[in-house]
Coordinates of C-alpha atoms in Angstrom, one line a residue:
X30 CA -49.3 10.3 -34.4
X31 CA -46.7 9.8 -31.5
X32 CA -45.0 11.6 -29.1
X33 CA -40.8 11.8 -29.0
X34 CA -40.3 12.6 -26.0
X35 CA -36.9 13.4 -25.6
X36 CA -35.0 14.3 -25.1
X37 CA -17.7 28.9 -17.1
X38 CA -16.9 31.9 -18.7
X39 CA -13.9 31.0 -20.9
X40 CA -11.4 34.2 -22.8
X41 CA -13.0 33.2 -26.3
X42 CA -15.4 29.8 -26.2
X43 CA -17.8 28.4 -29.0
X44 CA -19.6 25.8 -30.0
X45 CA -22.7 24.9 -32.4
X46 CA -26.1 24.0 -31.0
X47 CA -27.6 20.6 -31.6
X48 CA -29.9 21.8 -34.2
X49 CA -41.4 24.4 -37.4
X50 CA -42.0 25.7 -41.1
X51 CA -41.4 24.3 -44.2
X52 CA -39.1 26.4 -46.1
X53 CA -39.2 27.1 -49.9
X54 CA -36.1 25.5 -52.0
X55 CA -34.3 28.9 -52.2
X56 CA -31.0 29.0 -54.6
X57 CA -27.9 30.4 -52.8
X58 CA -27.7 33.3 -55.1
X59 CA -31.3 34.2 -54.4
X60 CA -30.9 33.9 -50.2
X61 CA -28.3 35.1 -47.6
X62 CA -26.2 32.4 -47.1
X63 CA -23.3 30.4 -47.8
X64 CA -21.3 32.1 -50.2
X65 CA -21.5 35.7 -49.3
X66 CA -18.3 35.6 -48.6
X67 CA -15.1 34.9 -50.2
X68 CA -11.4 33.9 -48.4
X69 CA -9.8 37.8 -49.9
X70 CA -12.5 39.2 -48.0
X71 CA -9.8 39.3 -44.3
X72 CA -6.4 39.5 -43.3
X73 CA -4.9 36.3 -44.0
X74 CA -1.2 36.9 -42.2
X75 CA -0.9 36.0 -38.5
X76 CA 1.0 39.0 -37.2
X77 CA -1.2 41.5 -39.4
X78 CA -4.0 43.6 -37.9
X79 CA -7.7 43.9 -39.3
X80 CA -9.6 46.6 -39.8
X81 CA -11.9 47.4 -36.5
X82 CA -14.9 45.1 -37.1
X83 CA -18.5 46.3 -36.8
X84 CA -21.2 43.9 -35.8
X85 CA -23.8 43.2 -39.0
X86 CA -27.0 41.4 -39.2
X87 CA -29.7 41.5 -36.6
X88 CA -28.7 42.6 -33.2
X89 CA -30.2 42.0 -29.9
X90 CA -29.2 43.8 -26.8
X91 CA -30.2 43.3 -23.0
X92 CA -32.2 45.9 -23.2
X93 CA -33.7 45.4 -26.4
X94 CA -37.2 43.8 -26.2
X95 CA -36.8 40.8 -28.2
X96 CA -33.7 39.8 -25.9
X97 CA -35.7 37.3 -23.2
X98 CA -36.7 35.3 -26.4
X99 CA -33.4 35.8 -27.8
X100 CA -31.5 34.2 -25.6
X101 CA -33.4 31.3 -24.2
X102 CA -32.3 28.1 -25.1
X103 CA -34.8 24.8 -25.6
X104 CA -33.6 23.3 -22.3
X105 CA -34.7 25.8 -19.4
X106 CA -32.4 23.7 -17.0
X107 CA -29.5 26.6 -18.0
X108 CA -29.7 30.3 -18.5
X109 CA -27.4 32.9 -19.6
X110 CA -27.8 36.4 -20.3
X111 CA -25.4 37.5 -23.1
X112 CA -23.9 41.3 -23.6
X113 CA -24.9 40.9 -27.3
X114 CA -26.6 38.1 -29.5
X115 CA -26.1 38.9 -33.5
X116 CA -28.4 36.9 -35.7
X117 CA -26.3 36.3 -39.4
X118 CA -28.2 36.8 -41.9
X119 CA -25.3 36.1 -44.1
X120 CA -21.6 34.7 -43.7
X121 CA -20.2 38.0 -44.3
X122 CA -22.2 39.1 -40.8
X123 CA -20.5 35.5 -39.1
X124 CA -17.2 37.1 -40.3
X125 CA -17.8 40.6 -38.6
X126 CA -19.0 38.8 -35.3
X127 CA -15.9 36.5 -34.8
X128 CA -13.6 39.0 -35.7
X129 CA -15.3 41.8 -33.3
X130 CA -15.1 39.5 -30.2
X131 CA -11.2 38.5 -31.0
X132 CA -10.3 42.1 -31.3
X133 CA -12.5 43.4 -28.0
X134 CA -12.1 39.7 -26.2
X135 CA -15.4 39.1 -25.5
X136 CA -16.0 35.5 -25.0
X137 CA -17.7 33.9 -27.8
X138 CA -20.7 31.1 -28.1
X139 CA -22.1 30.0 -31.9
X140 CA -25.9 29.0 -31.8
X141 CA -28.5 27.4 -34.3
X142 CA -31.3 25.1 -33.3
X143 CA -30.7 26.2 -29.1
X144 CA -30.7 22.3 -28.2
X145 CA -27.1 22.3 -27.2
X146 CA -27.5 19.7 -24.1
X147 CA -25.0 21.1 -21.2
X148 CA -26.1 25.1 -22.6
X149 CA -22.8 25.8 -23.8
X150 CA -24.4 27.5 -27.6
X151 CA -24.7 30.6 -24.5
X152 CA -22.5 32.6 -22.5
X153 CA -22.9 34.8 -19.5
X154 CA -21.5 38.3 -20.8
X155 CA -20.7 37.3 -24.0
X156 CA -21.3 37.3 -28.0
X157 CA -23.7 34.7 -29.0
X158 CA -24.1 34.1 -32.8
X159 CA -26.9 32.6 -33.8
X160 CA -26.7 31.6 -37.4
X161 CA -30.6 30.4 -38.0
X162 CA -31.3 32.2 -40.4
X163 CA -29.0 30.7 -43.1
X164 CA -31.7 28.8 -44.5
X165 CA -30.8 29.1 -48.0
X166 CA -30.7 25.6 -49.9
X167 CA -29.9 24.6 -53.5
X168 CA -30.6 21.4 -55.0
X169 CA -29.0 19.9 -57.9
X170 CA -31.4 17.0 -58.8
X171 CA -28.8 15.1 -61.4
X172 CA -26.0 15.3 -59.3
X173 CA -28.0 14.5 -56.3
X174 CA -26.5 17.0 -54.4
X175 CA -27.5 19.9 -52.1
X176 CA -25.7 22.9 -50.7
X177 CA -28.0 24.5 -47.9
X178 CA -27.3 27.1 -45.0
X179 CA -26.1 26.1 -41.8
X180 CA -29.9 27.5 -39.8
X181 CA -32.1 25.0 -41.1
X182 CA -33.3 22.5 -38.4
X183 CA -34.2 18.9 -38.8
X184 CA -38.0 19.4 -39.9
X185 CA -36.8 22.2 -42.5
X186 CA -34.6 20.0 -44.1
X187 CA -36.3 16.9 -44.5
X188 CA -39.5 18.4 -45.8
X189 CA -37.5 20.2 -48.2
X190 CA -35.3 17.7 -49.9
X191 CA -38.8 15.5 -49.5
X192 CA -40.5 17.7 -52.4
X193 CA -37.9 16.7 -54.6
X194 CA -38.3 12.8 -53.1
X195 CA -34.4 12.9 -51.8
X196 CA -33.1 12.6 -48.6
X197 CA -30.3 12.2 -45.6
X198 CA -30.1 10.8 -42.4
X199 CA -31.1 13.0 -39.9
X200 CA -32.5 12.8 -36.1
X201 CA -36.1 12.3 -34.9
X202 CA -36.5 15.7 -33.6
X203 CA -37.7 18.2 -36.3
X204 CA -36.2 21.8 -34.0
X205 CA -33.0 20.4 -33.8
X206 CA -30.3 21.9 -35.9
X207 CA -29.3 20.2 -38.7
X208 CA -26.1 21.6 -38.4
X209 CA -25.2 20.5 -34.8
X210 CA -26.7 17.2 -35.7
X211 CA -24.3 16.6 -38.4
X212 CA -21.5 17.7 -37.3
X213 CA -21.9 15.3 -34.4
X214 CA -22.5 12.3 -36.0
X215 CA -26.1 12.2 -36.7
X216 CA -28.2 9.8 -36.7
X217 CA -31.8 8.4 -37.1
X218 CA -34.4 6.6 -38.5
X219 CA -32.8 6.6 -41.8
X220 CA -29.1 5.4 -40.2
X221 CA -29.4 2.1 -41.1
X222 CA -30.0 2.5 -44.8
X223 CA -28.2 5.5 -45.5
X224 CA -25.4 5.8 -42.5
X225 CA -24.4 8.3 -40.4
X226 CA -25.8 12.1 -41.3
X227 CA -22.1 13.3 -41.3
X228 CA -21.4 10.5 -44.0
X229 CA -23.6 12.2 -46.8
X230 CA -21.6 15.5 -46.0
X231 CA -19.1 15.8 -48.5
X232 CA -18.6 19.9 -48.0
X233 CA -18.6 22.4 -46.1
X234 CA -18.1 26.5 -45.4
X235 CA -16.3 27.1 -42.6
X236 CA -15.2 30.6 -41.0
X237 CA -12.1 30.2 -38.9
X238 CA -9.8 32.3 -37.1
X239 CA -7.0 33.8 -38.7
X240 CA -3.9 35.8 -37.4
X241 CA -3.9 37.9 -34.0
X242 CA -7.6 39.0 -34.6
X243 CA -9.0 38.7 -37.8
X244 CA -11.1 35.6 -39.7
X245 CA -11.8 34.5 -42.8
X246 CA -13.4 31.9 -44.9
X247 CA -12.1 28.5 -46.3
X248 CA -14.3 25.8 -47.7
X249 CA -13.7 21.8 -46.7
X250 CA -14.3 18.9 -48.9
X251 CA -12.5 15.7 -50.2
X252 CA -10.5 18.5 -52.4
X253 CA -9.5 21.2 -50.2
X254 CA -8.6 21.1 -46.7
X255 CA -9.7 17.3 -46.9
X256 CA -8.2 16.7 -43.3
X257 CA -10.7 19.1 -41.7
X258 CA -13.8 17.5 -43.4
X259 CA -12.8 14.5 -41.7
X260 CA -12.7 16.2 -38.6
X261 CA -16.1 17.8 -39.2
X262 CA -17.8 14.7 -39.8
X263 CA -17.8 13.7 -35.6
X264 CA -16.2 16.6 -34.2
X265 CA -17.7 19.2 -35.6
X266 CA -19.0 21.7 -32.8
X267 CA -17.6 24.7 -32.4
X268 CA -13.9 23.1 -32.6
X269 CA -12.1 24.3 -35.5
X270 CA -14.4 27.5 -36.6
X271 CA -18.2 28.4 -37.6
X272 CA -20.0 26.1 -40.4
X273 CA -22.1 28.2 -42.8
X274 CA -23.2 26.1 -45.0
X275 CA -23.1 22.3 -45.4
X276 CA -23.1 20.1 -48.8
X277 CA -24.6 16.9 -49.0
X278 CA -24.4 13.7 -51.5
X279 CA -28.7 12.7 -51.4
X280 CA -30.5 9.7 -52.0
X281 CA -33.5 9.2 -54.0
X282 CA -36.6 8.3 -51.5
X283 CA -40.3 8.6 -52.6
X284 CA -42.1 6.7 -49.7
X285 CA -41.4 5.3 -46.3
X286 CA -43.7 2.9 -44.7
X287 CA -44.0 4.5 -40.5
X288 CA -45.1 1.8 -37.8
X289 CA -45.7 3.0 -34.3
X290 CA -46.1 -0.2 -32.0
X291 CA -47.3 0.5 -27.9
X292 CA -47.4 -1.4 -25.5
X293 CA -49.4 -0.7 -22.5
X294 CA -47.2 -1.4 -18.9
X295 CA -44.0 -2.7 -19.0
X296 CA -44.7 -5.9 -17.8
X297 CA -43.2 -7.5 -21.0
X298 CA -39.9 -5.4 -20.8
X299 CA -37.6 -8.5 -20.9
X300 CA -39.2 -10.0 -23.7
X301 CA -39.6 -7.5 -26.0
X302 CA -36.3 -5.7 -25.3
X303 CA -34.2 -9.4 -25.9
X304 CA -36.4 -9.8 -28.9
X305 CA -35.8 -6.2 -30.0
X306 CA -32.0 -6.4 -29.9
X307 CA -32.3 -9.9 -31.3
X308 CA -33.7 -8.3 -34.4
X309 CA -33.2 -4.6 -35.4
X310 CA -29.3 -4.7 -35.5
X311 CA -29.8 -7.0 -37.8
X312 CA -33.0 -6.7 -40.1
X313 CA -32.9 -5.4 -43.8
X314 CA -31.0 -2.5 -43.9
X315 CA -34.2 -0.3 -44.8
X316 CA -35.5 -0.7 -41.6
X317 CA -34.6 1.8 -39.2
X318 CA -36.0 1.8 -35.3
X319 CA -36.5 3.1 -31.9
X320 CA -37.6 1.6 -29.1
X321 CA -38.7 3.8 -26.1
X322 CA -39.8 2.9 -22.4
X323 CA -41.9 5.3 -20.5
X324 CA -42.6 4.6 -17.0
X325 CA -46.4 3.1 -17.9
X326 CA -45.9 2.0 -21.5
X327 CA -43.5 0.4 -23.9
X328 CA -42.9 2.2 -27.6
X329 CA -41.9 0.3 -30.9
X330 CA -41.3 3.4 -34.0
X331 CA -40.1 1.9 -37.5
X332 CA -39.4 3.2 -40.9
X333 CA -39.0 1.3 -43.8
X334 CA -37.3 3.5 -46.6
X335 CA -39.6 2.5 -49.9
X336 CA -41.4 -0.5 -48.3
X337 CA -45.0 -1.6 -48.1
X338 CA -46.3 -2.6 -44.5
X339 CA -46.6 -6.0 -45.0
X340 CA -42.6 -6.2 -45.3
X341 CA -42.2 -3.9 -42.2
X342 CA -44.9 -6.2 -40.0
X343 CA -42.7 -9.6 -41.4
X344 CA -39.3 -8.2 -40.1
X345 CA -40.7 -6.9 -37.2
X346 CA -42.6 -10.2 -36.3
X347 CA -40.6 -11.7 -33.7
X348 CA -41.1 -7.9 -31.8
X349 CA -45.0 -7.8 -32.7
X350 CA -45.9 -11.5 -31.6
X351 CA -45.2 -10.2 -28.1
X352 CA -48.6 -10.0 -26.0
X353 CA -50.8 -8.2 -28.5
X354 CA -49.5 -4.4 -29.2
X355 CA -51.6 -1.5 -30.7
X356 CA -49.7 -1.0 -33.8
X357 CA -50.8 1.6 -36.3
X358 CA -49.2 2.0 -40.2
X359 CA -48.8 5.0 -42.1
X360 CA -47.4 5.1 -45.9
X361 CA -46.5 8.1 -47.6
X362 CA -43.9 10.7 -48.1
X363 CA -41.0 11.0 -45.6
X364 CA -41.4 15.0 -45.1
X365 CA -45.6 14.0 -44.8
X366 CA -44.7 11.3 -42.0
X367 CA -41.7 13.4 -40.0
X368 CA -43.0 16.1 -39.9
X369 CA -46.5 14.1 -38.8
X370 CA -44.2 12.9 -35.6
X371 CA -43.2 16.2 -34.4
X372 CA -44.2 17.4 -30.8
X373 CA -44.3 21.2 -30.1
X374 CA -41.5 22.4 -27.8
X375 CA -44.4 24.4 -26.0
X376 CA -45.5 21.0 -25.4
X377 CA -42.5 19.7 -23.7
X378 CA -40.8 19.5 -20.7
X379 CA -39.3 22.6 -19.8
X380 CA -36.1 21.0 -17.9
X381 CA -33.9 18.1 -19.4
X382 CA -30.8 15.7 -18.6
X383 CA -29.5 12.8 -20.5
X384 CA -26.9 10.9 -20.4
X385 CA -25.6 8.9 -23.6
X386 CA -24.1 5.6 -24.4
X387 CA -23.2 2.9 -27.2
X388 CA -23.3 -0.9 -26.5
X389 CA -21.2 -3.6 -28.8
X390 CA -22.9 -6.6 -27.2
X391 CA -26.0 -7.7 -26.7
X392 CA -27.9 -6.7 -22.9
X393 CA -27.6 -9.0 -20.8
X394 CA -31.4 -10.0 -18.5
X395 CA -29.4 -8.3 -15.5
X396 CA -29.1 -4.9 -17.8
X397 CA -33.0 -4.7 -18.8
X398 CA -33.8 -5.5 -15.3
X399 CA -31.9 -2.2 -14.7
X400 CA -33.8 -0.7 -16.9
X401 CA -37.3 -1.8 -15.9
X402 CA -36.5 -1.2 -11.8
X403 CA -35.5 2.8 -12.6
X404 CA -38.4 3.7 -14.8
X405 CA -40.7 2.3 -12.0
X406 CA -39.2 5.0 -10.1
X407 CA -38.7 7.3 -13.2
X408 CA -39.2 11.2 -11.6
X409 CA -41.7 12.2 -14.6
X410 CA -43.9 10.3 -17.0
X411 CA -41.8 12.4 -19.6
X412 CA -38.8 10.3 -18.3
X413 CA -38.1 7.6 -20.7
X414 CA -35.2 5.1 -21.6
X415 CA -34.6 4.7 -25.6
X416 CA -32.5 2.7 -27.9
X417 CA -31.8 3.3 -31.3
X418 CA -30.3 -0.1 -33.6
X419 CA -27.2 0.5 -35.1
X420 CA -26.0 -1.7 -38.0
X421 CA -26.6 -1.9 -41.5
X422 CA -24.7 1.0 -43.4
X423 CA -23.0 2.3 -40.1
X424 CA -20.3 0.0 -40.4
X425 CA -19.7 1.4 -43.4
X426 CA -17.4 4.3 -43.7
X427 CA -17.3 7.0 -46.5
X428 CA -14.5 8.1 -48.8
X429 CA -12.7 10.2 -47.1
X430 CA -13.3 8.5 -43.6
X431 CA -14.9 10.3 -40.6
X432 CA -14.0 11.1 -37.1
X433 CA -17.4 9.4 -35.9
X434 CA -15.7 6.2 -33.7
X435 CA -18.6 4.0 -32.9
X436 CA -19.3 2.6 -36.2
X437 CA -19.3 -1.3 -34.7
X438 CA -22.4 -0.2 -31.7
X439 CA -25.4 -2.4 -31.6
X440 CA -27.5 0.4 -30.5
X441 CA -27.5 3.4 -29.4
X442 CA -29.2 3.9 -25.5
X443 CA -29.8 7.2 -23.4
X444 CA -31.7 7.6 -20.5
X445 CA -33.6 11.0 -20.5
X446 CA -34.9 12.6 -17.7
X447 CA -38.1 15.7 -18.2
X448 CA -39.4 17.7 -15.6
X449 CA -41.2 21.7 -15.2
X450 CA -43.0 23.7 -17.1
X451 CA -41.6 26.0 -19.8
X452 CA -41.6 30.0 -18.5
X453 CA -40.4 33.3 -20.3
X454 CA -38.3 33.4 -16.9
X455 CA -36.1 30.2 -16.5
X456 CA -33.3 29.5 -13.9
X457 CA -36.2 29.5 -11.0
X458 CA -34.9 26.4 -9.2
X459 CA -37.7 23.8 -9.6
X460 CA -38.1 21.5 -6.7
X461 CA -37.9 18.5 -8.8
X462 CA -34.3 19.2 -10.1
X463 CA -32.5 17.6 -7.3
X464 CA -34.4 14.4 -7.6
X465 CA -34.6 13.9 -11.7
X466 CA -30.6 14.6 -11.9
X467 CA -30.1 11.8 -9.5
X468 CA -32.0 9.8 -10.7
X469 CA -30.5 10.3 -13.9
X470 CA -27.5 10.2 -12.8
X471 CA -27.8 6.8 -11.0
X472 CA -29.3 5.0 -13.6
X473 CA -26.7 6.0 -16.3
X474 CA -24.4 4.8 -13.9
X475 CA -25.8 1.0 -13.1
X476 CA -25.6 0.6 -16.3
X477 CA -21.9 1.5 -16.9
X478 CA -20.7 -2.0 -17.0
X479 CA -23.0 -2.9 -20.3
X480 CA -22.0 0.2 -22.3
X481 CA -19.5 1.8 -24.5
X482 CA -18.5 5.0 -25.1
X483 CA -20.8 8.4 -25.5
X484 CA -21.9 10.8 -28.1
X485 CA -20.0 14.3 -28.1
X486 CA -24.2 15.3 -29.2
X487 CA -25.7 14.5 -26.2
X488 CA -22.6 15.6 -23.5
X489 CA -22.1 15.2 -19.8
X490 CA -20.2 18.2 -17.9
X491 CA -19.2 15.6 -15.3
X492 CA -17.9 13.0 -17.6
X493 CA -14.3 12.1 -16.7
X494 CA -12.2 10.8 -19.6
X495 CA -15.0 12.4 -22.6
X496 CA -12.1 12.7 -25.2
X497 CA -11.7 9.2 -25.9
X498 CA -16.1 8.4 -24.6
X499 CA -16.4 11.0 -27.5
X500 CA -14.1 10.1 -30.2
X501 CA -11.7 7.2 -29.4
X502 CA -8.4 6.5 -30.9
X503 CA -9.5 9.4 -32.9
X504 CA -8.5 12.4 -30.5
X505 CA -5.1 12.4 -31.1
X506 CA -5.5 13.4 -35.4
X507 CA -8.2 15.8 -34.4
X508 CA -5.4 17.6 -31.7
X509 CA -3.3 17.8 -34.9
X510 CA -6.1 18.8 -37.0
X511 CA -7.3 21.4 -34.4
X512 CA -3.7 22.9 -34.3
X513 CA -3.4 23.3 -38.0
X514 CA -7.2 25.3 -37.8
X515 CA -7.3 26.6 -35.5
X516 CA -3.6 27.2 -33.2
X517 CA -4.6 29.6 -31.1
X518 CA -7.5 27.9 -29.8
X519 CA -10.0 30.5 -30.3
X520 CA -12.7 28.0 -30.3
X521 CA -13.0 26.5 -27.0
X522 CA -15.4 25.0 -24.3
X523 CA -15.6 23.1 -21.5
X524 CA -14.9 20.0 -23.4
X525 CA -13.3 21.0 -26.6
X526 CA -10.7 19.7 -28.3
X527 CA -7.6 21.3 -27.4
X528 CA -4.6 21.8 -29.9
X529 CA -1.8 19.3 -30.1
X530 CA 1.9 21.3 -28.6
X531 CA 4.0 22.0 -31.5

């Protein structure tokens, strides 16, 4: 129904992808995943030695024929060719991995929907593990509460927990992990009504480093290890160990009303992006939207959590009354309607760059004129400009509290840049890079003055001073945090979060 258009070698280094087929509700006992495992099952003292690991689960080799799909990633822009990819099929296999590359110090990348933005879920040379297939997922429907494994994506989950009419915030994009999502922040069209997808998690399995070389597993909620729940919940990826399995608190949802608004040009960019921020910060809570610019047409998507289109068409009135929009209305099931929005990645762009930013005030007519004079030059039609209204249930924060720092944005904004077509053979250098990256690159940065801050989802190798773009006055507990998990900093990357000096 619409198109979503979007979006070094280091000693030991990780970090969790950004997280289609509808899985069956599987109960944990009846699926690898998240409690294969217990916390006896390693060495827990620092100067003891483990056992020497063997690699378990699936494993994929260079010169195995599944490797070229193996290790491609969803954006072509970066490729790596690892010595060994293991595909966990249950935690006890995450355990083996991590503790195999600490004792033969092989560098170390953790993978699960392959949308990590800079391509730092691979590693030249290294040990990727790619913990997909954890999809099992158990639903307790009076306690409104679901335990599920750390490999389902966005599309996976939604339609799932839509069978039983519950839900959680989670991004547009059905391939992305849910995992990496979460553990971000997350957010969507549900963010509004429901808050941030890390706010509905309220536990979590984690495998962590332990001692010189070994690893075991510990499990975070508002009970135990409450400090690194906090820390998951915004800072997440791949800085204090390897998720498993993720717990969330649901909320009942049987219907969504789904509005998809276009414009054709963008001759009434001014007006409908003053009106736009005017309204959707602000609107009934249920009410969540997107609005997307493409170089020849202006996009409007809306859903209203259990709300008939007439409501959704009164709220969004002071948008709609602009020139005279298409606008088409669907009402049914969330996991019908998202997973009716989906675009196949074989579809997309093979090449990406974005670059992403908060804003606290309004834009200014000098800002959307920014806007409007780089998508006339925009590299791509796939090139587009979005913003996503914050408000509403972000402002509030969950027992417990999160590391998630832009909880007083208006919107959220990222320019996106698309370009090539997708190959079994990436890293070719496509004559359009140079141009799209600058592009990118200059239009993020004439809009610098308007914005606020960046989401550690959607990173930038380049960006100076990411700790506090990231997280805020929040780095400094998560440095603490980071040195009680994880000391040794086994889990590092080109912009993770180092351990505070002790």
């Amino acid at each position: 129904m619409n198109d979503f258009s979007r979006r070094r070698l280091l000693k030991t280094t990780a970090v969790a992808g950004a997280g289609a087929v509808v899985v069956p509700v599987v109960a944990a006992a009846e699926a690898p995943g998240a409690s294969a495992v217990t916390e006896a099952t390693v060495s827990e003292g620092y100067g003891e030695q483990c056992p020497p690991a063997k690699l378990t689960g699936r494993i994929v080799r260079p010169n195995d024929p599944g490797y070229t799909d193996a290790r491609l990633g969803w954006d072509q822009l970066f490729s790596h060719y690892p010595l060994v990819i293991v595909f966990a099929r249950n935690t006890q296999d995450v355990v083996n991995a991590l503790t195999w590359a600490r004792q033969n110090d092989v560098a170390l990348r953790i993978r699960s929907g392959r949308h990590s933005l800079e391509g730092w879920s691979n590693v030249d040379s290294g040990l990727v593990i790619d913990i997909s297939g954890l999809k099992s997922v158990h639903i307790d429907s009076a306690a409104r509460v679901a335990t599920v494994g750390s490999g389902l994506n966005q599309l996976e989950a939604v339609t799932t927990l839509a069978k039983q009419n519950f839900a959680v915030t989670t991004g547009t994009e059905g391939s992305v992990g849910l995992v990496g999502a979460t553990l971000g922040g997350g957010f969507g069209f549900l963010t509004r009504w429901l808050g941030m997808a890390c706010d509905s998690l309220i536990g979590a399995e984690v495998v962590v480093a332990e001692g010189d070389e070994c690893a075991k597993v510990i499990k975070a909620d508002l009970n135990h290890n409450a400090d690194l729940l906090w820390a998951l919940r915004g800072a997440g990826n791949g800085n204090f160990g390897i998720v498993t399995s993720l717990t969330y608190k649901l909320a009942p949802l049987k219907s969504v009303t789904y509005m998809q608004v276009t414009w054709d040009g963008v001759g009434d960019l001014r007006r409908i992006f003053e009106a736009y921020q005017r309204t959707a910060p602000y609107i009934d809570n249920r009410l969540g939207t997107q609005l997307e610019i493409h170089p020849n047409q202006i996009l409007l998507f809306a859903v209203l959590a259990e709300g008939i289109p007439a409501e959704a068409k009164k709220l969004l009135a002071p948008i709609l009354s602009i020139d005279s929009p298409k606008v088409t209305v669907q009402v049914g099931n969330w996991g019908h309607v998202y997973a009716g929005f989906q675009t196949s990645i074989a579809a997309e762009p093979a090449h990406w760059k974005f670059y992403s930013q908060f804003t606290k005030k309004p834009f200014p007519t000098k800002a959307i004129d920014v806007i409007a004079s780089f998508m006339k030059d925009a590299p791509t039609d796939d090139s587009n400009y979005f913003v996503q209204a914050f408000g509403g249930a972000v402002r509030r924060t969950p027992r417990g509290g999160t590391a998630f720092p832009h909880r007083d944005a208006l919107f959220y904004a990222e320019p996106g840049a698309g370009w090539g077509k997708r190959s079994d053979q990436p890293g070719v250098c496509d004559p359009l890079t140079p141009k799209a990256q600058a592009w990118i690159a200059e239009f993020s940065q004439a809009l610098r003055p308007y914005v606020d801050g960046a989401y550690a989802n959607v990173p930038n190798i380049g960006m100076q001073d990411w700790e506090t773009a990231y997280w805020g006055s929040n780095f400094g507990r998560l440095r603490t945090i980071k040195a009680d998990y994880d000391p040794r900093n086994v889990f590092q990357y080109d912009q993770s979060i180092p351990p505070a000096s002790r």
